[in-house]
Short mmCIF file of C-alpha atoms in Angstrom, two decimals:
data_model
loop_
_atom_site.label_atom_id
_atom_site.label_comp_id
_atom_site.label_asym_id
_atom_site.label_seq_id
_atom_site.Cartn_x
_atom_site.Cartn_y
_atom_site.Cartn_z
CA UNK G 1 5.12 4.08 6.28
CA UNK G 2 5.11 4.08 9.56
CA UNK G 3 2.48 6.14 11.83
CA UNK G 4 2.99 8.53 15.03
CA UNK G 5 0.30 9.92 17.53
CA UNK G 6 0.76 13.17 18.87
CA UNK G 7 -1.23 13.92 21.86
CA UNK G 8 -1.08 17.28 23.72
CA UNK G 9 -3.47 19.54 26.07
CA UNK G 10 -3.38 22.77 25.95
CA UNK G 11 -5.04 26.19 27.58
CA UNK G 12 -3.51 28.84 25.36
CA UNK G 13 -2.88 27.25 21.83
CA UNK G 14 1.39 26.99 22.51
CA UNK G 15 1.69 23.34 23.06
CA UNK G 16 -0.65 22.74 20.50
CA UNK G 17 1.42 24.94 17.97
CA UNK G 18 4.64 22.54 19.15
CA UNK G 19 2.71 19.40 18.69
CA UNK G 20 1.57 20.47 14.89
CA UNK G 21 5.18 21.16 14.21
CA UNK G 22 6.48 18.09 15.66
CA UNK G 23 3.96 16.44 13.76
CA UNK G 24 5.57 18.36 10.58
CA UNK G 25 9.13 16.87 11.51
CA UNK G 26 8.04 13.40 12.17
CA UNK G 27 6.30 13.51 7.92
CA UNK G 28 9.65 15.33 6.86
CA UNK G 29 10.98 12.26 8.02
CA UNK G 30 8.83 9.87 5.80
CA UNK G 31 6.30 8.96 8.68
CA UNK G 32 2.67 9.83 9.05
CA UNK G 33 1.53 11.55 12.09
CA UNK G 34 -1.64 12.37 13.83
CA UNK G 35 -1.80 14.88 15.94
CA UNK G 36 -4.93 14.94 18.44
CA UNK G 37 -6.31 16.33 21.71
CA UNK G 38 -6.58 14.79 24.89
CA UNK G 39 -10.20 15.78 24.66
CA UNK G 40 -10.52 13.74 21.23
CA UNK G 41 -8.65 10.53 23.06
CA UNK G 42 -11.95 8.10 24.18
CA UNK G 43 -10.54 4.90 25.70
CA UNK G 44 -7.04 2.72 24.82
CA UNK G 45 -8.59 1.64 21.82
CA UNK G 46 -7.82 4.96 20.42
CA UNK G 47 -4.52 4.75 20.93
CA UNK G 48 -4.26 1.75 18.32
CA UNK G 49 -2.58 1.51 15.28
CA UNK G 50 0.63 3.70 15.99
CA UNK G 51 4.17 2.43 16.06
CA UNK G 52 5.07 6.17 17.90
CA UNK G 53 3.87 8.40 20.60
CA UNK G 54 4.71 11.96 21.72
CA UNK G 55 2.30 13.19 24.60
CA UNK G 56 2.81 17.07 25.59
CA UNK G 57 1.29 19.38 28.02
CA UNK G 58 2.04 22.75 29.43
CA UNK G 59 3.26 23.32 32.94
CA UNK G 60 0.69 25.56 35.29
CA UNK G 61 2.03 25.63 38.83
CA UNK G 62 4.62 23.17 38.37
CA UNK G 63 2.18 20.80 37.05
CA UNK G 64 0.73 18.98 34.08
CA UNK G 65 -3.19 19.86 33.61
CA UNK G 66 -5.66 17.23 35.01
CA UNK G 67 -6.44 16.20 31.16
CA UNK G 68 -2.60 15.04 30.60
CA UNK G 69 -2.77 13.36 33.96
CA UNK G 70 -6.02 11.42 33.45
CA UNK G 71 -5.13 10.93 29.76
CA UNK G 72 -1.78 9.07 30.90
CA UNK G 73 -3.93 6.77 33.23
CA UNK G 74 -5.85 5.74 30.35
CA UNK G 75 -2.68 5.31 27.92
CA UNK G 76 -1.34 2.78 30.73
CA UNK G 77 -4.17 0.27 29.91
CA UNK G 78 -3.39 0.49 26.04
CA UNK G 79 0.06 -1.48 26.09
CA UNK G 80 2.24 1.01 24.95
CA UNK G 81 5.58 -1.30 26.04
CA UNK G 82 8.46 -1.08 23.73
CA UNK G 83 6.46 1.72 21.41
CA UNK G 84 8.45 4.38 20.46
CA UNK G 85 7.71 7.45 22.53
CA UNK G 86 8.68 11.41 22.95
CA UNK G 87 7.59 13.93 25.79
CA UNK G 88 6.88 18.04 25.27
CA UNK G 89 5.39 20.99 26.44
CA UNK G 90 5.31 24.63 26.96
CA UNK G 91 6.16 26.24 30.27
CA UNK G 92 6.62 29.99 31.48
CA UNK G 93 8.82 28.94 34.16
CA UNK G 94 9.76 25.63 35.33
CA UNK G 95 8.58 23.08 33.06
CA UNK G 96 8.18 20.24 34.90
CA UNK G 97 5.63 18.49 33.19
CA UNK G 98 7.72 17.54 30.43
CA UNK G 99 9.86 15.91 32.99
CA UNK G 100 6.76 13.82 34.49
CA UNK G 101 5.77 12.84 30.73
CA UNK G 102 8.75 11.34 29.92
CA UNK G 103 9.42 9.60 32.92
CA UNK G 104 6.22 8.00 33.39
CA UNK G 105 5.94 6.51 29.91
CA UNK G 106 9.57 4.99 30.03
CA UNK G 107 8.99 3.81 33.54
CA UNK G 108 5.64 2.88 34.09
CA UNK G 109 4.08 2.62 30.24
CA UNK G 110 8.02 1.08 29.54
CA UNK G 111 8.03 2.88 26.13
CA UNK G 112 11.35 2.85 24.49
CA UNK G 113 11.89 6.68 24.66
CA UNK G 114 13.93 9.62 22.40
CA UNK G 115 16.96 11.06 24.22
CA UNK G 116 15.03 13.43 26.43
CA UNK G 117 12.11 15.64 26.52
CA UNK G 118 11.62 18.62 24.09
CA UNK G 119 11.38 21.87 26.59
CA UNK G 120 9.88 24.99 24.80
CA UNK G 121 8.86 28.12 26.56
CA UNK G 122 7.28 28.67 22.98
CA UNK G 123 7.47 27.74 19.36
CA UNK G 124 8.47 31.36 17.98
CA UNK G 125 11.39 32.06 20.52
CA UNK G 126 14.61 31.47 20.22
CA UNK G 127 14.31 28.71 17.25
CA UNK G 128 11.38 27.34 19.11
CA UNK G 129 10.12 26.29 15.68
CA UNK G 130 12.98 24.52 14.24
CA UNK G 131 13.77 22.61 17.98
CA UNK G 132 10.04 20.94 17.69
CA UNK G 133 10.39 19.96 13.83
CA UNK G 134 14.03 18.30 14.58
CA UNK G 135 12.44 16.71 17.55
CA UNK G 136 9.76 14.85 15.36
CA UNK G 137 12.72 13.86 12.80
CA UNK G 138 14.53 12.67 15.97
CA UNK G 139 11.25 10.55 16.94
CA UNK G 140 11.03 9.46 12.38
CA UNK G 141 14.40 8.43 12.65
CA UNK G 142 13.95 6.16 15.73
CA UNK G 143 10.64 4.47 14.12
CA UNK G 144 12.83 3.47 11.43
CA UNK G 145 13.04 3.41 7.35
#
């Protein structure tokens, strides 16, 4: 059985919420998953042992917060290359950092990434909940049986 890492930042509890139900769609799938806080992440050592990663932070001013950004800095020294990989995040009303997620860890971290980003303005609208559970089967079925 494979094994996923799920790391998010969060100010209200929203992109949390997503990442625990992503985390529920990537075990419906048959995979383990660990979902944990930038503020839990130490150095690249704890970024060990996965075969997936799904990093996720809301978007405040058409940013990511300052932990995803430092936290992606520190994720480039862990040789993430060809890992399987999946962007999130909630977002009132541009969602940009999704965007920046994804890009930077196909481009520069060179992660072999899902079909896109998951954009959620939050987990209970508009099927909010089912969207991040079929995203983490999306991510199960690209680790693989």
């Amino acid at each position: 059985m494979a094994k996923a890492l799920i790391v998010y930042c969060s100010r209200t509890g929203e992109t949390q919420q997503i990442a625990d139900l992503i985390g529920e769609g990537i075990r419906f799938g048959g995979h383990e998953a660990d979902v944990r806080s930038t503020k839990d992440i130490k150095s690249e050592s704890d970024l060990a042992g996965y075969e997936a990663y799904v990093f996720g932070s809301p978007t405040y001013h058409g940013e990511m917060l300052q932990a995803m950004k430092t936290f992606l800095f520190l994720a480039e020294k862990a040789d993430l290359e060809g890992k399987v990989g999946g962007a999130f995040g909630a977002f009132g009303w541009s969602g940009e950092a999704n965007d920046r997620i994804f890009e930077t860890m196909k481009h520069i971290l060179k992660m072999d990434m899902v079909g896109d980003c998951l954009r959620l303005k939050s987990s209970n609208l508009g099927g909010g909940q089912q969207m991040a559970q079929d995203y983490g089967r999306e991510i199960s079925k690209k680790m693989g049986a």
